[in-house]
Short mmCIF file of C-alpha atoms and ligand atoms in Angstrom, two decimals:
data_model
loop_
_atom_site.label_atom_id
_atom_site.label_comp_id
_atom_site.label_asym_id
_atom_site.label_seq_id
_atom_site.Cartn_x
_atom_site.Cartn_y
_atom_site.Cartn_z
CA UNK A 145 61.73 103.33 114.99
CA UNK A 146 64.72 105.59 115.42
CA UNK A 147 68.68 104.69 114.48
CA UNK A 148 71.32 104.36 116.74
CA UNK A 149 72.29 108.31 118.11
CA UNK A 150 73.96 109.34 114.53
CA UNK A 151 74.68 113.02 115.44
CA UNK A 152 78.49 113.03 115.52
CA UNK A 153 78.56 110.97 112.08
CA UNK A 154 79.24 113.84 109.68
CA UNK A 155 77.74 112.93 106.38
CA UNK A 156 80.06 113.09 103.26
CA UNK A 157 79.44 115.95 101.29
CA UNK A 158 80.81 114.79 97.35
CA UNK A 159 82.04 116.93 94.51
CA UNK A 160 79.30 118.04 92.86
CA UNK A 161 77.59 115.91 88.82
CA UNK A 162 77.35 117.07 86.31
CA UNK A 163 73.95 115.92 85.68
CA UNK A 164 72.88 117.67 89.55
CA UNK A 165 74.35 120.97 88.46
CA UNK A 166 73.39 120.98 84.84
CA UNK A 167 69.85 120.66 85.96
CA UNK A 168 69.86 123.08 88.51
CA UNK A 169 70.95 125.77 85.77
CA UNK A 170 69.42 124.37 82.89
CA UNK A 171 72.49 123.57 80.65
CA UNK A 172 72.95 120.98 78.55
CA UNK A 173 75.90 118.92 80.90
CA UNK A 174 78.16 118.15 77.87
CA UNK A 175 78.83 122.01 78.13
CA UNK A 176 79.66 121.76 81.19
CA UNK A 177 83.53 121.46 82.64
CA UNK A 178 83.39 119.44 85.58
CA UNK A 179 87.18 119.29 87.70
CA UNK A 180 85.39 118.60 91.08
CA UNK A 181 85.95 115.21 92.30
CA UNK A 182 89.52 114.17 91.06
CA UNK A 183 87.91 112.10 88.43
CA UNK A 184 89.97 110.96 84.97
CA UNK A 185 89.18 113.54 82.13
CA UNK A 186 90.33 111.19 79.46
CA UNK A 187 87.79 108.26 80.96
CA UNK A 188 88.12 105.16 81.92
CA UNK A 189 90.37 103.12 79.83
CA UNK A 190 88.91 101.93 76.32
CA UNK A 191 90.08 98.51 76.83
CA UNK A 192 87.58 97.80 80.52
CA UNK A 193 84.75 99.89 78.44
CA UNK A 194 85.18 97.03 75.81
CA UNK A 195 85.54 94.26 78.78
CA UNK A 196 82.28 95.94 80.48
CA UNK A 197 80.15 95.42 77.29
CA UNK A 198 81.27 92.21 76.79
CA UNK A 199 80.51 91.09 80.20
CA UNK A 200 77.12 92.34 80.54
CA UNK A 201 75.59 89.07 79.74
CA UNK A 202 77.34 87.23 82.44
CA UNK A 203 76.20 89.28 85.68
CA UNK A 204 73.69 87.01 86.69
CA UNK A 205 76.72 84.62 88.76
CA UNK A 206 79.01 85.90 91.27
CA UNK A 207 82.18 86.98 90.49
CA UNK A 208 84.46 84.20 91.96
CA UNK A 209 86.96 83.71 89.23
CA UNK A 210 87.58 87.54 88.17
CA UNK A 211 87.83 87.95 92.12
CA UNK A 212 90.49 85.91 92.16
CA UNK A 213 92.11 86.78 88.83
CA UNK A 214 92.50 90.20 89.66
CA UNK A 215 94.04 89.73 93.18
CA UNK A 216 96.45 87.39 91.95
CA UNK A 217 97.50 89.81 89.07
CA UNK A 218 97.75 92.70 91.51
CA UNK A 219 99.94 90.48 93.42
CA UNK A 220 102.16 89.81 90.98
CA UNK A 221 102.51 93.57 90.40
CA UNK A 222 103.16 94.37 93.44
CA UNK A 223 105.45 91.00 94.64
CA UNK A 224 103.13 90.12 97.52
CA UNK A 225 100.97 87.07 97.92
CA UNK A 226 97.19 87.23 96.98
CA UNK A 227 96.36 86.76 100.38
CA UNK A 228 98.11 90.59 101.05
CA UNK A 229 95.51 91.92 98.36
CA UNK A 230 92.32 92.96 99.90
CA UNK A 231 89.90 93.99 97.29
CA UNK A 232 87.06 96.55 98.37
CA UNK A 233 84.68 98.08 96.85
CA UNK A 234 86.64 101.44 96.54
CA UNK A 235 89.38 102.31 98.61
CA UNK A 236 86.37 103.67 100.92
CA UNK A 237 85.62 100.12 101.23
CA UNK A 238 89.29 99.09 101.91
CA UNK A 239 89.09 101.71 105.14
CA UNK A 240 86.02 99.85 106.36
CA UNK A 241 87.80 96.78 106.41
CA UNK A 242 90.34 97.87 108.35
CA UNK A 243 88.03 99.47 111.08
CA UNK A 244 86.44 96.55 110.88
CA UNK A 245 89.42 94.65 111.88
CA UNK A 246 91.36 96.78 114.36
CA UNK A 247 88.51 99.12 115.91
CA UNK A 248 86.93 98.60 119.11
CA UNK A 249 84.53 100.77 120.49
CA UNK A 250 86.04 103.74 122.42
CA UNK A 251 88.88 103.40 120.06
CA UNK A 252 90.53 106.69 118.78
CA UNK A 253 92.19 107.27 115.67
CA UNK A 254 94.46 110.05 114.17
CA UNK A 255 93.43 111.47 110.87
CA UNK A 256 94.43 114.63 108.94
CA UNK A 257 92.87 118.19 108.99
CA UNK A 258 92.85 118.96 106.31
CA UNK A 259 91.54 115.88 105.32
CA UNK A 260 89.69 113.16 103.47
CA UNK A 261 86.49 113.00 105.11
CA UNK A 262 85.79 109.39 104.96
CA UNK A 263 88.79 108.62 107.35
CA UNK A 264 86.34 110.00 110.40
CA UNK A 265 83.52 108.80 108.99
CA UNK A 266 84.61 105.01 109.19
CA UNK A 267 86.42 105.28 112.11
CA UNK A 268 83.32 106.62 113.41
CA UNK A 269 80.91 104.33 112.36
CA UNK A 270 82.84 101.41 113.94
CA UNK A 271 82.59 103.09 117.09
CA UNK A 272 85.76 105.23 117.21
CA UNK A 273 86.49 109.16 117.84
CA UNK A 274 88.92 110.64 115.79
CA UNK A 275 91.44 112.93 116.82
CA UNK A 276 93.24 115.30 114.55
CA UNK A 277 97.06 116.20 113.67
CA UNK A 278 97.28 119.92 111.66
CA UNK A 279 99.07 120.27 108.13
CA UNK A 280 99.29 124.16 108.34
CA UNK A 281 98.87 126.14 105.58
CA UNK A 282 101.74 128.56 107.04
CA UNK A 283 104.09 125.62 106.55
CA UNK A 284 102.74 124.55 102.77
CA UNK A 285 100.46 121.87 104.62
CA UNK A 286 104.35 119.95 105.10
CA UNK A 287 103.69 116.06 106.56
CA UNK A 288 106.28 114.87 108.46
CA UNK A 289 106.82 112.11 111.07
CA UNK A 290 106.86 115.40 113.18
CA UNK A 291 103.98 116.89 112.50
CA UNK A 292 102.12 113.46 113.05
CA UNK A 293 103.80 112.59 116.39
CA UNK A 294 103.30 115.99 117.78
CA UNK A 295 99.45 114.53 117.82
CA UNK A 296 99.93 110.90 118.25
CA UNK A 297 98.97 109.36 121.55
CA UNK A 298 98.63 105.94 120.98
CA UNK A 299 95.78 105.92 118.70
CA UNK A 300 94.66 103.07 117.08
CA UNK A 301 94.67 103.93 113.60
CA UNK A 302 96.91 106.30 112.16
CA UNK A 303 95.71 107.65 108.69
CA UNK A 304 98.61 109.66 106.36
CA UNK A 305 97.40 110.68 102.42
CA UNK A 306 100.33 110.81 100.22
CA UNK A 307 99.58 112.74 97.96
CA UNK A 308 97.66 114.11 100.18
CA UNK A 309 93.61 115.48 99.28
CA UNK A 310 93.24 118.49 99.14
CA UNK A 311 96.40 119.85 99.21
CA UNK A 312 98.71 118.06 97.21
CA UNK A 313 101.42 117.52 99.55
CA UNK A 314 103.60 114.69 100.25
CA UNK A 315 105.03 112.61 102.36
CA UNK A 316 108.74 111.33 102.13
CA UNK A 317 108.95 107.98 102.38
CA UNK A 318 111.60 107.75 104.93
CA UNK A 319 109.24 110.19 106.88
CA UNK A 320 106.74 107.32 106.78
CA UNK A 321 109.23 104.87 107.73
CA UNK A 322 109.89 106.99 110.75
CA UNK A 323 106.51 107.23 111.89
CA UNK A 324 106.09 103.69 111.48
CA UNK A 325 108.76 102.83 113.82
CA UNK A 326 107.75 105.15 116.43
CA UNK A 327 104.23 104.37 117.13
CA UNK A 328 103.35 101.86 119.26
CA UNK A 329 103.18 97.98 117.57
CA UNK A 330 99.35 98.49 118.34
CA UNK A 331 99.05 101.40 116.01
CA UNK A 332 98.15 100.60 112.32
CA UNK A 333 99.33 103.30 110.15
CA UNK A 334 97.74 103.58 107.30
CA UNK A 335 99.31 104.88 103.56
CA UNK A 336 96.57 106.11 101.40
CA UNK A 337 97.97 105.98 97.97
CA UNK A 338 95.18 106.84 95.88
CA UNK A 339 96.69 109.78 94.03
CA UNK A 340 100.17 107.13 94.11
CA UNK A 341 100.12 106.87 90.18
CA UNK A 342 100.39 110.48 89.94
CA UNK A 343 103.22 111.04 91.82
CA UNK A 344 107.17 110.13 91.18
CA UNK A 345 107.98 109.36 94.87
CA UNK A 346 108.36 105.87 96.04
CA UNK A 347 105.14 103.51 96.85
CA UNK A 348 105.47 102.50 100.67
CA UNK A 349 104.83 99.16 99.47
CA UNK A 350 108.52 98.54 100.61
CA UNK A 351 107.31 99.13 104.24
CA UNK A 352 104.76 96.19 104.62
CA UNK A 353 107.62 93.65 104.44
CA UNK A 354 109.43 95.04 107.75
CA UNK A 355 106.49 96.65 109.28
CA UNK A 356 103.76 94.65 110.18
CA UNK A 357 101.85 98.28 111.20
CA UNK A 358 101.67 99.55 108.18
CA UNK A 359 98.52 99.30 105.46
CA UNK A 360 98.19 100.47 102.22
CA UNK A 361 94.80 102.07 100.26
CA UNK A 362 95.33 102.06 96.42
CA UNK A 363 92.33 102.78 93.91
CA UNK A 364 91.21 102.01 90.37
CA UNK A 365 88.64 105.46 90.99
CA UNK A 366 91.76 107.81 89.92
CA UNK A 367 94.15 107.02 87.31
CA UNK A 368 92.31 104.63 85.68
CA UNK A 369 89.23 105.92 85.47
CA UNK A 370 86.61 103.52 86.93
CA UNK A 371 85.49 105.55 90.11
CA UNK A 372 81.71 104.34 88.84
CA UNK A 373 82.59 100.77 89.49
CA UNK A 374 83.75 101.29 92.67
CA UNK A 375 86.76 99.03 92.69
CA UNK A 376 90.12 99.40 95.57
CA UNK A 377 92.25 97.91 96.79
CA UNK A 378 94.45 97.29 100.00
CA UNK A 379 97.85 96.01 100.25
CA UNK A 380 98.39 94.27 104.21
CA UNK A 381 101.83 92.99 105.94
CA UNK A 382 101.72 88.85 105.55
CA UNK A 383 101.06 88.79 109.48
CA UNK A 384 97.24 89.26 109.63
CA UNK A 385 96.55 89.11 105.81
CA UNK A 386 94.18 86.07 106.74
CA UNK A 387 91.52 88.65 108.92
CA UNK A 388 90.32 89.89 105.03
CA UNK A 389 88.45 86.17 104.85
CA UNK A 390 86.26 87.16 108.30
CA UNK A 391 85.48 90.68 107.37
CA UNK A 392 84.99 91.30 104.09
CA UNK A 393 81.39 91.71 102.23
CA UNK A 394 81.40 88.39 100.01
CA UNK A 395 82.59 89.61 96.63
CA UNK A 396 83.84 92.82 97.80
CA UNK A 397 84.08 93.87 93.95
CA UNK A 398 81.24 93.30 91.19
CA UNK A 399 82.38 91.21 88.43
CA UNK A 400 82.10 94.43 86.21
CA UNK A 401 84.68 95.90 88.25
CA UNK A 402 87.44 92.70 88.31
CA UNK A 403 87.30 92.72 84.77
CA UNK A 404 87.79 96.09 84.18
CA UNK A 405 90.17 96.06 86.50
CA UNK A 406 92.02 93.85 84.71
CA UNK A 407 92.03 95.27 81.28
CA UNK A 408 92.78 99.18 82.64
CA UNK A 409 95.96 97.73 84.58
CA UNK A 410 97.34 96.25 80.91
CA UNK A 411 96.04 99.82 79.25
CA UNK A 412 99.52 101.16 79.40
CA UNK A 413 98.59 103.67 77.03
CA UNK A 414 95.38 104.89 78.69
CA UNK A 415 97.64 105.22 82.23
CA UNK A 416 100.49 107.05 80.30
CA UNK A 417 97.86 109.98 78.64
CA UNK A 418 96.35 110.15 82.51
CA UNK A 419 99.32 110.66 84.21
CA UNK A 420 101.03 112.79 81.69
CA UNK A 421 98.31 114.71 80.90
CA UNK A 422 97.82 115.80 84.84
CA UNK A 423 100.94 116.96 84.85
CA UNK A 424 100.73 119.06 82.02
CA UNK A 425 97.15 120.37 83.75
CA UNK A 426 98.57 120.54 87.24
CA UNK A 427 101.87 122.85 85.94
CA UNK A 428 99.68 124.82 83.73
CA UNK A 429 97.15 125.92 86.44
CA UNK A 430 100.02 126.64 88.91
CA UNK A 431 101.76 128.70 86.07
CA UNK A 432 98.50 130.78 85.07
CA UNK A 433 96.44 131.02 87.67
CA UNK A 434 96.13 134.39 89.44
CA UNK A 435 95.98 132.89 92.93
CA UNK A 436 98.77 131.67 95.26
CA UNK A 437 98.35 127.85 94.63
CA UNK A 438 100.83 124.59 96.04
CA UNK A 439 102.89 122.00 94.37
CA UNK A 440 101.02 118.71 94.31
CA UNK A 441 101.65 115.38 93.66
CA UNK A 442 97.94 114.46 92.97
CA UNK A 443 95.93 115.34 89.50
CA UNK A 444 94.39 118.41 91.18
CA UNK A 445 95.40 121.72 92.37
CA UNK A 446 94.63 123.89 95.60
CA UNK A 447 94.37 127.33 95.18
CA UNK A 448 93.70 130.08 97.65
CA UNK A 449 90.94 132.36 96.42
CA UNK A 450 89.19 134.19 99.37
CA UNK A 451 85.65 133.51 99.77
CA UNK A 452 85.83 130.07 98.05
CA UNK A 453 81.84 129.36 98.51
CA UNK A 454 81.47 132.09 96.21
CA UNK A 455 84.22 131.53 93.77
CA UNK A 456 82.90 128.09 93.04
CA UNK A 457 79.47 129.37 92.65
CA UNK A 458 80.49 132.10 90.17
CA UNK A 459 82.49 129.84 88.18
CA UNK A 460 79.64 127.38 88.34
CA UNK A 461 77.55 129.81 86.79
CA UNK A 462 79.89 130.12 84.22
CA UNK A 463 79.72 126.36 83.28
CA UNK A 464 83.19 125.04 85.67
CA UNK A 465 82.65 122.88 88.36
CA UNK A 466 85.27 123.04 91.22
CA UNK A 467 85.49 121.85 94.76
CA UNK A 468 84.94 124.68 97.45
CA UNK A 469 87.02 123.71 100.05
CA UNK A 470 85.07 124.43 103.01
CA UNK A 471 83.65 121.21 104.37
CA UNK A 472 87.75 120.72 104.41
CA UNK A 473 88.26 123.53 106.81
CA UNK A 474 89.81 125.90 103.99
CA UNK A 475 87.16 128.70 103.22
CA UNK A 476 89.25 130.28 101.42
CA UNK A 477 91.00 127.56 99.00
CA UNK A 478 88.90 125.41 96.30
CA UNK A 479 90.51 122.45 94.76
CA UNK A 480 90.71 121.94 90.61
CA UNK A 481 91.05 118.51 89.32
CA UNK A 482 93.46 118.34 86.24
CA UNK A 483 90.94 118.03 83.20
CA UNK A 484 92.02 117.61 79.61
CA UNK A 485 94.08 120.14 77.82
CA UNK A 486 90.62 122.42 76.39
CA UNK A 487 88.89 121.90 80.33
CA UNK A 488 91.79 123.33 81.80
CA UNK A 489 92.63 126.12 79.70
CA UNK A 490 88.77 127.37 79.93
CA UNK A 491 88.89 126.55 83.91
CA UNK A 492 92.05 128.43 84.13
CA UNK A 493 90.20 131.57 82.68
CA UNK A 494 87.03 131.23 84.39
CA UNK A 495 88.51 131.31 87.68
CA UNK A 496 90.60 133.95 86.74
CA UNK A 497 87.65 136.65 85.50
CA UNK A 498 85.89 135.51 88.73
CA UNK A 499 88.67 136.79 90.53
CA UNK A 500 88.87 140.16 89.02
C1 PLP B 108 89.47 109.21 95.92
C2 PLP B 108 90.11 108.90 97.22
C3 PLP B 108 90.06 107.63 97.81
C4 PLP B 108 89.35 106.45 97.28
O1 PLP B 108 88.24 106.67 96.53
P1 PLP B 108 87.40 105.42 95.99
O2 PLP B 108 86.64 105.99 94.87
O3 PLP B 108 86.58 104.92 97.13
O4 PLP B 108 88.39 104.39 95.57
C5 PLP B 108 90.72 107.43 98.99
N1 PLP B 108 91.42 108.41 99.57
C6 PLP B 108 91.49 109.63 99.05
C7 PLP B 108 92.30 110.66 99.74
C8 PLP B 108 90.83 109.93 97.87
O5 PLP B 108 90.88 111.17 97.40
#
């Protein structure tokens, strides 16, 4: 038996455990420092660990109520009704919805490059080719409804990440607006917010009202620390809000996952250490490291270190996990996540003896 012809499908190459690379050098992984994969370094938030345990029990029925409860709370949030709240498992999942509901095949869509890599990989898998529009590195990776446009040609599916992985730039909202507006009413663009918490520019939620092209991807994964339960989000203009009840997977989110949800978006505490603790990390590492790095908006840095495959691995064998930036297109740039005040400081060092 053979698949369907798979070799254009790029698979997704993750940050790197620390239970993979603590047994591949035979350390003990609490010693390890791991700032790969833009996960929380305080945790998740205490109050969905408690929620978790207390739920355990109840996993053997589906998770109809807690479904519901946290779509209508995330509604309220965000002043949209439930029926704009498409829960996914992940924001990955959230993506797959939407190719799901606006890709044919033959479609194209636009994505980033540098970019996140599950953009083409969805597109892709729903029968799309993805086309690209360049954030240069000579311009400090700048988005702009003019950068965009410069590669737009009617796609189907135009993706922007703001903050954007990996380099930390952003785009304005009125830039967003722009784009919006320009592309034709067949276009869906796309707002991935996951690094939005981390970040003091506007939410394009604003945009869904007027714009009935417009989707935003928002994440528990990041700031509050549940990227193991694997619960997103989408936020969808009123117009075709209904399309979420023909194309989602029943119960898009385990029950383990709505309830924690719940709880972490009331753990104002556990959201304020996140947030202000990244950017204490994300300051410090631009301030210290000896490497020309960017500003970012997300709760990790970019740095340009020459051979990046090797930095990584030297400061790997030093006990600091960081993302080489190659299957991005940088060689020459890894990405740090912001860890806790100790990670940092050590990371921070590491990198910098690896570079003398
Ligand atoms: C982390 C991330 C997501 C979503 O991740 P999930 O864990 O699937 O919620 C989406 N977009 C970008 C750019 C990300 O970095």
């Amino acid at each position: 038996m053979e698949t369907r012809d798979l070799s254009a499908h790029v698979p997704y190459s993750a940050g790197r455990g620390v239970e993979e690379v603590a047994r591949e050098l035979g350390l003990d992984p609490d010693g390890l420092v791991k700032l790969s994969s833009n996960e929380n370094p305080f945790g998740p938030s205490p109050a969905a660990v408690e929620v978790v345990r207390d739920a355990a029990e109840q996993v053997h029925t589906y998770p109809k109520s807690s479904h519901t409860d946290l779509t209508e709370r995330l509604a309220e949030r965000w002043s949209v009704e439930p029926a704009q709240v498409w829960l996914s498992p992940g924001g990955d999942g959230f993506l797959d919805y939407l190719s799901r509901t606006f890709l044919h095949e033959g479609d194209r869509v636009l994505a980033p490059d540098p970019g996140f890599a599950y953009y083409p990989m969805s597109a892709r898998s729903h029968g799309a080719t993805v086309d690209r529009y360049r954030l240069s590195k000579a311009d400090n990776f700048e988005q702009s409804t003019e950068v965009v446009l410069d590669a737009y040609d009617g796609q189907r599916i135009v993706y922007v990440t703001t903050p954007h992985n990996p380099t930390g730039s952003e785009m304005p909202l009125d830039e967003i607006e722009a784009l919006a507006a320009a592309v034709d009413e067949e276009t869906l663009v796309v707002v991935d917010e996951a690094y939005g918490k981390f970040t003091d520019q506007p939410s394009a939620r604003s945009l869904i009202d007027e714009h009935d092209n417009v989707a935003i991807l928002r994440t528990f994964s990041k700031t509050y620390g549940l990227a193991g339960l694997r619960v997103g989000y989408g936020l969808v203009p009123a117009d075709w809000a209904d399309a979420y009840d023909r194309i989602n997977t029943p119960f898009a989110v385990n029950k383990l996952g709505c309830l924690a949800g719940l709880a972490a978006l009331d753990d104002e505490e556990h959201v304020r250490r996140t947030v202000e603790g990244a950017r204490w990390a994300r300051e410090y590492m631009r301030d210290n490291l000896d490497a020309r790095t960017w500003e970012s908006g997300g709760n990790f840095v970019l740095a340009e270190v020459g051979d990046a495959a090797a930095v990584a691995e030297a400061a790997q064998q030093e006990g600091v996990i960081i993302r080489d930036c190659s299957s991005f297109g940088l060689s020459d740039c890894v990405r740090i996540t912001c860890g806790t005040e100790p990670q940092t400081r050590t990371a921070v060092e590491t990198i910098n003896e690896v570079l003398e």
